[in-house]
Coordinates of C-alpha atoms in Angstrom, one line a residue:
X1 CA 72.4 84.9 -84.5
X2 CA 71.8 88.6 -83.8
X3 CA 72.9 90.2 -87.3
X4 CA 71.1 94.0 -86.5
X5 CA 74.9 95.2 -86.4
X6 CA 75.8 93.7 -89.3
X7 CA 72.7 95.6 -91.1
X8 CA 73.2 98.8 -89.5
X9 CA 77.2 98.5 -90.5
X10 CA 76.1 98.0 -93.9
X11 CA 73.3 99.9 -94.3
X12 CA 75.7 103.2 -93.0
X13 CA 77.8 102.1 -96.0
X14 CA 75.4 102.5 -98.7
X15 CA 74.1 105.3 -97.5
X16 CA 76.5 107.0 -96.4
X17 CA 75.3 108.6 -93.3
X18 CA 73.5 106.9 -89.5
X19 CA 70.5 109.0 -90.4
X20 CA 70.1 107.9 -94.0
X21 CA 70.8 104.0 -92.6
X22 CA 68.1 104.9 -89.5
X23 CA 65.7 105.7 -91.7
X24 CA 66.0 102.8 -94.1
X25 CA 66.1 100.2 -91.2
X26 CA 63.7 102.1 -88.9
X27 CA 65.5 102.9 -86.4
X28 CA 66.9 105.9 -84.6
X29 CA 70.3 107.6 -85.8
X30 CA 71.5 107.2 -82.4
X31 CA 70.0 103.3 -82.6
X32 CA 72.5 102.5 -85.7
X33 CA 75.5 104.4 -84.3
X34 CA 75.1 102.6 -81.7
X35 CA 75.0 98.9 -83.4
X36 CA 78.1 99.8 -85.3
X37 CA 79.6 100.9 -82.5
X38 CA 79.1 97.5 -80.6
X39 CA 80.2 96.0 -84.1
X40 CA 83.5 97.6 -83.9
X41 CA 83.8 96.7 -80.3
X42 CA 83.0 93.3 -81.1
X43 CA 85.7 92.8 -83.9
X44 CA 88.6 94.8 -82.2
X45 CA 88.5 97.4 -85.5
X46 CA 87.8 101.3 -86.7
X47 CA 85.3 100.4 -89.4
X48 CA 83.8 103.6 -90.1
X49 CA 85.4 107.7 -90.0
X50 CA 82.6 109.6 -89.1
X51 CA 82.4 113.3 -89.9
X52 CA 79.6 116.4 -90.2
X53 CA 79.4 114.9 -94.2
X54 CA 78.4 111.6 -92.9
X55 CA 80.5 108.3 -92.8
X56 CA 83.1 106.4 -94.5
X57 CA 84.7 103.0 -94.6
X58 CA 88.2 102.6 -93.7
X59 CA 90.7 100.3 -95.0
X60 CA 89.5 98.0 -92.3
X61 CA 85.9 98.2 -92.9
X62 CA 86.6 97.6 -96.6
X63 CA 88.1 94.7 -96.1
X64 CA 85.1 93.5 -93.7
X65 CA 82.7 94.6 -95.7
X66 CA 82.5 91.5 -98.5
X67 CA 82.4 88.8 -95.5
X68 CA 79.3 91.2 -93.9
X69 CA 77.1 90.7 -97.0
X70 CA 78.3 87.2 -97.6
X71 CA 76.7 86.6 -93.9
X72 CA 73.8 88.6 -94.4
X73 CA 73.2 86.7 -97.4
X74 CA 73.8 83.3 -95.8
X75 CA 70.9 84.4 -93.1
X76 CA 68.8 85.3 -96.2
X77 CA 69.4 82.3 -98.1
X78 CA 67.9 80.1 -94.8
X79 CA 65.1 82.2 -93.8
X80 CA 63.7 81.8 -97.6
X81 CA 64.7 78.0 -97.0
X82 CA 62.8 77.8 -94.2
X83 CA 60.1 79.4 -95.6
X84 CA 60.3 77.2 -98.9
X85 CA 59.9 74.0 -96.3
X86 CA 56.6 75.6 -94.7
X87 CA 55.4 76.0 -98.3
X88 CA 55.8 80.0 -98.8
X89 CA 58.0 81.4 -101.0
X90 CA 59.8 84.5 -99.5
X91 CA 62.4 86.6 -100.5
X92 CA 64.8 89.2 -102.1
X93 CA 66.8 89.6 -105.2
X94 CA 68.8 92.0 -106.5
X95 CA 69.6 91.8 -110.4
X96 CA 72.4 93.6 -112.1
X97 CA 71.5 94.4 -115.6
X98 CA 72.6 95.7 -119.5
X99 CA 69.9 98.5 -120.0
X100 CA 69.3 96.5 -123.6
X101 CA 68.5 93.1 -120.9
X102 CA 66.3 95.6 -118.4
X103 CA 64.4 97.2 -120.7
X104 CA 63.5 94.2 -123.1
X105 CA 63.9 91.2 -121.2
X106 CA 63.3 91.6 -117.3
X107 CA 59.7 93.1 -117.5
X108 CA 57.8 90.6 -119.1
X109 CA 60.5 87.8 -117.2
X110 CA 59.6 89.9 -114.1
X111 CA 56.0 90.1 -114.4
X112 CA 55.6 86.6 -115.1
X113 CA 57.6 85.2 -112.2
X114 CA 55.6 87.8 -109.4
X115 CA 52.6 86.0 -111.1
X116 CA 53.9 82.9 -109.8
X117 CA 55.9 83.9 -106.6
X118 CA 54.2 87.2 -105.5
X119 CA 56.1 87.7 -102.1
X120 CA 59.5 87.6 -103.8
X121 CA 61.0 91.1 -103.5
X122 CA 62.9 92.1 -106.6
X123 CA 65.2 95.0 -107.1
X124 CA 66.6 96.0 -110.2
X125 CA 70.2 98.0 -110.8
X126 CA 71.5 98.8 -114.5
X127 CA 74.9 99.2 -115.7
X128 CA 77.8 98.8 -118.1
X129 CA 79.9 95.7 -117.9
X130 CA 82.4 96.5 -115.5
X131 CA 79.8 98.3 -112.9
X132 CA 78.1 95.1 -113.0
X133 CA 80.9 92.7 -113.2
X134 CA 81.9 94.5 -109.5
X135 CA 78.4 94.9 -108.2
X136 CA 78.5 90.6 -108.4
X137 CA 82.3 90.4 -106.8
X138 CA 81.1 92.8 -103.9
X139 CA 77.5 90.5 -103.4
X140 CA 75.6 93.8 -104.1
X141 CA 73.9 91.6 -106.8
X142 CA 72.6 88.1 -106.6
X143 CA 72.7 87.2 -110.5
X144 CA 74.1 89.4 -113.6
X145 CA 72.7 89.8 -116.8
X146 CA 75.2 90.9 -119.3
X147 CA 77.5 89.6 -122.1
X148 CA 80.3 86.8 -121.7
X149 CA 83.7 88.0 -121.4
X150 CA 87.1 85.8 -120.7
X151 CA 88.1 85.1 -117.9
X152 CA 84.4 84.6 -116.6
X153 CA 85.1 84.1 -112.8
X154 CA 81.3 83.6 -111.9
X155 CA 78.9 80.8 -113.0
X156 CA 77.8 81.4 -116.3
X157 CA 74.3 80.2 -117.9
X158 CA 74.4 81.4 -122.0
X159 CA 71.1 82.6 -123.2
X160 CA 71.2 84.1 -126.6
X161 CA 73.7 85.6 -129.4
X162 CA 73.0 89.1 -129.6
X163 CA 74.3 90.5 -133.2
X164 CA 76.5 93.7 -133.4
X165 CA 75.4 96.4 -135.8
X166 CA 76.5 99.3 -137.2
X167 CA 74.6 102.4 -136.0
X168 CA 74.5 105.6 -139.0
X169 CA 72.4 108.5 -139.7
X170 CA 70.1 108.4 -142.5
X171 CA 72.2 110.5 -144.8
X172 CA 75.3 108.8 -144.5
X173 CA 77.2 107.2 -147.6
X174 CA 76.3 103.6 -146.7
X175 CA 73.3 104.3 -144.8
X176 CA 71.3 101.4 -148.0
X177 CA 74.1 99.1 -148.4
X178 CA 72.7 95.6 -147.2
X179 CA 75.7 95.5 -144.4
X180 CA 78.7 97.7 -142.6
X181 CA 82.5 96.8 -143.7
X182 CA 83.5 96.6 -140.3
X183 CA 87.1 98.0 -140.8
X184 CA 85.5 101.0 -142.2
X185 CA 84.8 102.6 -138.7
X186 CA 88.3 103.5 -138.4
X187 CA 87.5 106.6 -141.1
X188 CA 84.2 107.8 -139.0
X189 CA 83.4 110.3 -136.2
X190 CA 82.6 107.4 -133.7
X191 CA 80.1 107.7 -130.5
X192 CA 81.3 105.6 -127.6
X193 CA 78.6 104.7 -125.0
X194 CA 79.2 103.4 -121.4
X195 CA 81.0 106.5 -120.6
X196 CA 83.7 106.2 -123.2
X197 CA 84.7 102.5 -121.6
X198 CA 81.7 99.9 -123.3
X199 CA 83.7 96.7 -122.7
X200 CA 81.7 94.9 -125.9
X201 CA 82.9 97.7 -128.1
X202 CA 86.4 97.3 -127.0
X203 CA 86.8 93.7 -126.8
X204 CA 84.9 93.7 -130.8
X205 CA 87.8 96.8 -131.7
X206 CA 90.7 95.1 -129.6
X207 CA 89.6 91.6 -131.6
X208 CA 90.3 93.4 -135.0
X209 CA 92.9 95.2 -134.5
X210 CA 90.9 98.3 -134.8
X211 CA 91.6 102.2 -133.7
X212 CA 88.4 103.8 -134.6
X213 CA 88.3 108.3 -133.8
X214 CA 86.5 108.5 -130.5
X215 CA 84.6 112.2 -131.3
X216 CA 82.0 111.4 -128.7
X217 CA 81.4 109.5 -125.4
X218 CA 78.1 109.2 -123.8
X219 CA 76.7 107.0 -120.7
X220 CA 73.6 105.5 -122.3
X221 CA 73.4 104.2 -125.5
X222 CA 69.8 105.6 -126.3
X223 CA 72.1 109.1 -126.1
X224 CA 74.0 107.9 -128.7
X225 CA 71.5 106.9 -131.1
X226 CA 69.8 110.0 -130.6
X227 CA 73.3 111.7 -131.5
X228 CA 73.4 110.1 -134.8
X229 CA 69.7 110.8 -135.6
X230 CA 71.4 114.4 -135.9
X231 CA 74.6 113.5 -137.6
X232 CA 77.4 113.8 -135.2
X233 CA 78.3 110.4 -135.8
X234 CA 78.5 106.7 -135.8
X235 CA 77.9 103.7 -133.4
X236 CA 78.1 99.6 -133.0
X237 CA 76.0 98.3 -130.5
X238 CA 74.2 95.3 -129.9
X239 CA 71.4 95.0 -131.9
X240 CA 69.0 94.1 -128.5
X241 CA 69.5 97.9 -127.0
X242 CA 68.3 99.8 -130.3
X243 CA 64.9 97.5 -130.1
X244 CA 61.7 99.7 -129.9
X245 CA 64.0 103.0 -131.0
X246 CA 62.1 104.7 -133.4
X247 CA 64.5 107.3 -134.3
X248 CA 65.1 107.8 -137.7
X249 CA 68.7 105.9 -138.1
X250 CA 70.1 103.9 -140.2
X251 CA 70.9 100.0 -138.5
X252 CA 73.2 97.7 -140.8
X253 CA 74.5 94.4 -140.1
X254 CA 78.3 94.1 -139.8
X255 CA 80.7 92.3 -142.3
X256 CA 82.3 90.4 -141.4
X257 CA 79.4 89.5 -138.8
X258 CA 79.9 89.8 -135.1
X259 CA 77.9 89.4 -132.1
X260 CA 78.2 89.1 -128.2
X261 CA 76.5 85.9 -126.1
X262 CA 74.4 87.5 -123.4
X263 CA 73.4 85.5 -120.3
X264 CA 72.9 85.2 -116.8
X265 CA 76.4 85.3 -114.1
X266 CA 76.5 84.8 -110.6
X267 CA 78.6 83.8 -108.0
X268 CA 77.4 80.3 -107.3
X269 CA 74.2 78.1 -108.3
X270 CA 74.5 75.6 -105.7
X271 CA 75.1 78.1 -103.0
X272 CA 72.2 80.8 -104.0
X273 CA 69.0 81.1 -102.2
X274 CA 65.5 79.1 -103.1
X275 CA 64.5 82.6 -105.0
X276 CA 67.5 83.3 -106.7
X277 CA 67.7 79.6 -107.8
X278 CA 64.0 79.7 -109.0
X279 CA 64.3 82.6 -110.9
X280 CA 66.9 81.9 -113.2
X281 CA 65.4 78.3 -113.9
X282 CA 62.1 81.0 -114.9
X283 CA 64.3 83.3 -117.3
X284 CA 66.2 80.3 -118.9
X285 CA 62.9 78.3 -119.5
X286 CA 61.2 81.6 -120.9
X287 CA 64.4 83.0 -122.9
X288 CA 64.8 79.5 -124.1
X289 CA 61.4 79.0 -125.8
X290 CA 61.1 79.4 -129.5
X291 CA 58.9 81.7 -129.2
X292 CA 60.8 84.0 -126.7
X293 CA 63.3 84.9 -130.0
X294 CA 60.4 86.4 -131.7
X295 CA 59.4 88.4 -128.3
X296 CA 61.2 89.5 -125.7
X297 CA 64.4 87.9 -126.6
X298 CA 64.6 89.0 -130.1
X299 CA 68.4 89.0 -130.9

């Protein structure tokens, strides 16, 4: 099956533009208007509006789009297939990812499986919960690491418990008690990463009926901590993201204790390619091991 339309289509889409897309795919501009073109032919539909700022999907091509990667990822899946029955292992994946997950899990994890499997392409795409909770609905992500939330609509392998601690500057009033009263947050100046939206913050304040003052928002959480090294507030986090941070804060465990389980989502095990299926079985084995809790998985 000839699928260059179906790349140039979707290429066009995330870049937004037939020259960005040509230049990805190696091709001319006029080479990938024309594909789409012949796409849209093809399927009876408008998929794109084209303009001097580049190009856009319309309603149609939205609703096209999903089924496009789904194929494209299909054709993946049995090229690495075939290659798996010749005795190579080929292939792509695309990982969506907690900053706390990408910065102290997926190196080592990473490194250690291109050790193995050297020809396996592997990109890597951070983001809060719901960024990466889409990025897996829309197949712009083979596998998801990020925290459990009900419902979970995708497969879902646990990994670890990743406690939830209370963030303070050094000069704050409980900065040397042994642990955080949780309720407590309600009376502070409170820093809220992920862009004001962090979906394990909200689901911890929506689980005890909490209303803390929201006095800051910020996208990263290593923003936030740097906030509170200068005393315009307060945080909870996971404790996994403030690993390696040496700023000089304050990190107390909550009372009552609460934590989040992170692990790995993705659309389907069964149906994923060879690569995909490999490395998960790598970063359960390795986040599994003892040892892994006092290393890269420490949580």
């Amino acid at each position: 099956m000839d699928t260059a339309r179906y790349r140039a289509f979707l290429s066009a889409v995330e870049t937004g533009s037939f020259t960005k897309a040509a230049e990805a795919l190696r091709y001319t501009p006029s080479g990938v208007c024309q594909l789409v073109n012949a796409l849209e032919k093809e399927l009876g539909l408008t998929l794109l509006v084209r303009d001097k700022r580049g190009v856009t999907l319309t309603h149609n091509g939205a609703e096209v789009l999903p089924a496009v990667r789904a194929l494209l990822l299909e054709e993946e899946r049995l090229h690495q297939l075939a290659a798996g029955l010749n005795g190579l292992t080929l292939g792509r994946i695309t990982i969506g990812a907690y900053s706390s997950v990408s910065t102290h899990w997926l190196p080592a994890i990473i490194k250690g499986f291109q050790e193995i499997y050297p020809n396996v392409e592997i990109h890597l795409m951070e983001g809060i919960h719901q960024e990466i909770d889409a990025w897996l609905a829309e197949k712009k992500i083979d596998m998801a690491f990020y925290s459990f939330k009900t419902p979970m609509k995708h497969k879902w392998i646990p990994l670890a418990e990743d406690p939830m601690i209370a963030v303070l500057p050094m000069d704050h009033p409980l900065a040397g008690e042994k642990a955080y009263p949780l309720s407590y947050c309600q009376r502070e100046r409170f820093i809220m990463p992920g862009l004001g939206m962090d979906a394990d913050v909200e689901a911890l304040f929506r689980a005890n009926h909490l209303s803390p003052r929201i006095g800051f928002s910020t996208l990263e959480t290593f923003s936030t901590l740097a906030m509170i090294e200068q005393g315009l507030g307060m945080t909870i986090t996971n404790a996994l993201i403030t690993k390696k941070w040496e700023g000089n804060v304050a990190r107390l465990p909550l009372d009552p204790p609460q934590s989040i389980t992170l692990g790995i989502a993705l659309q389907s095990l069964k149906k994923a390619s060879p690569a995909v299926r490999r490395f998960v079985d790598y970063a359960v084995e390795r986040l599994r091991r003892p040892e892994a809790t006092a290393k890269e998985a420490t949580v």
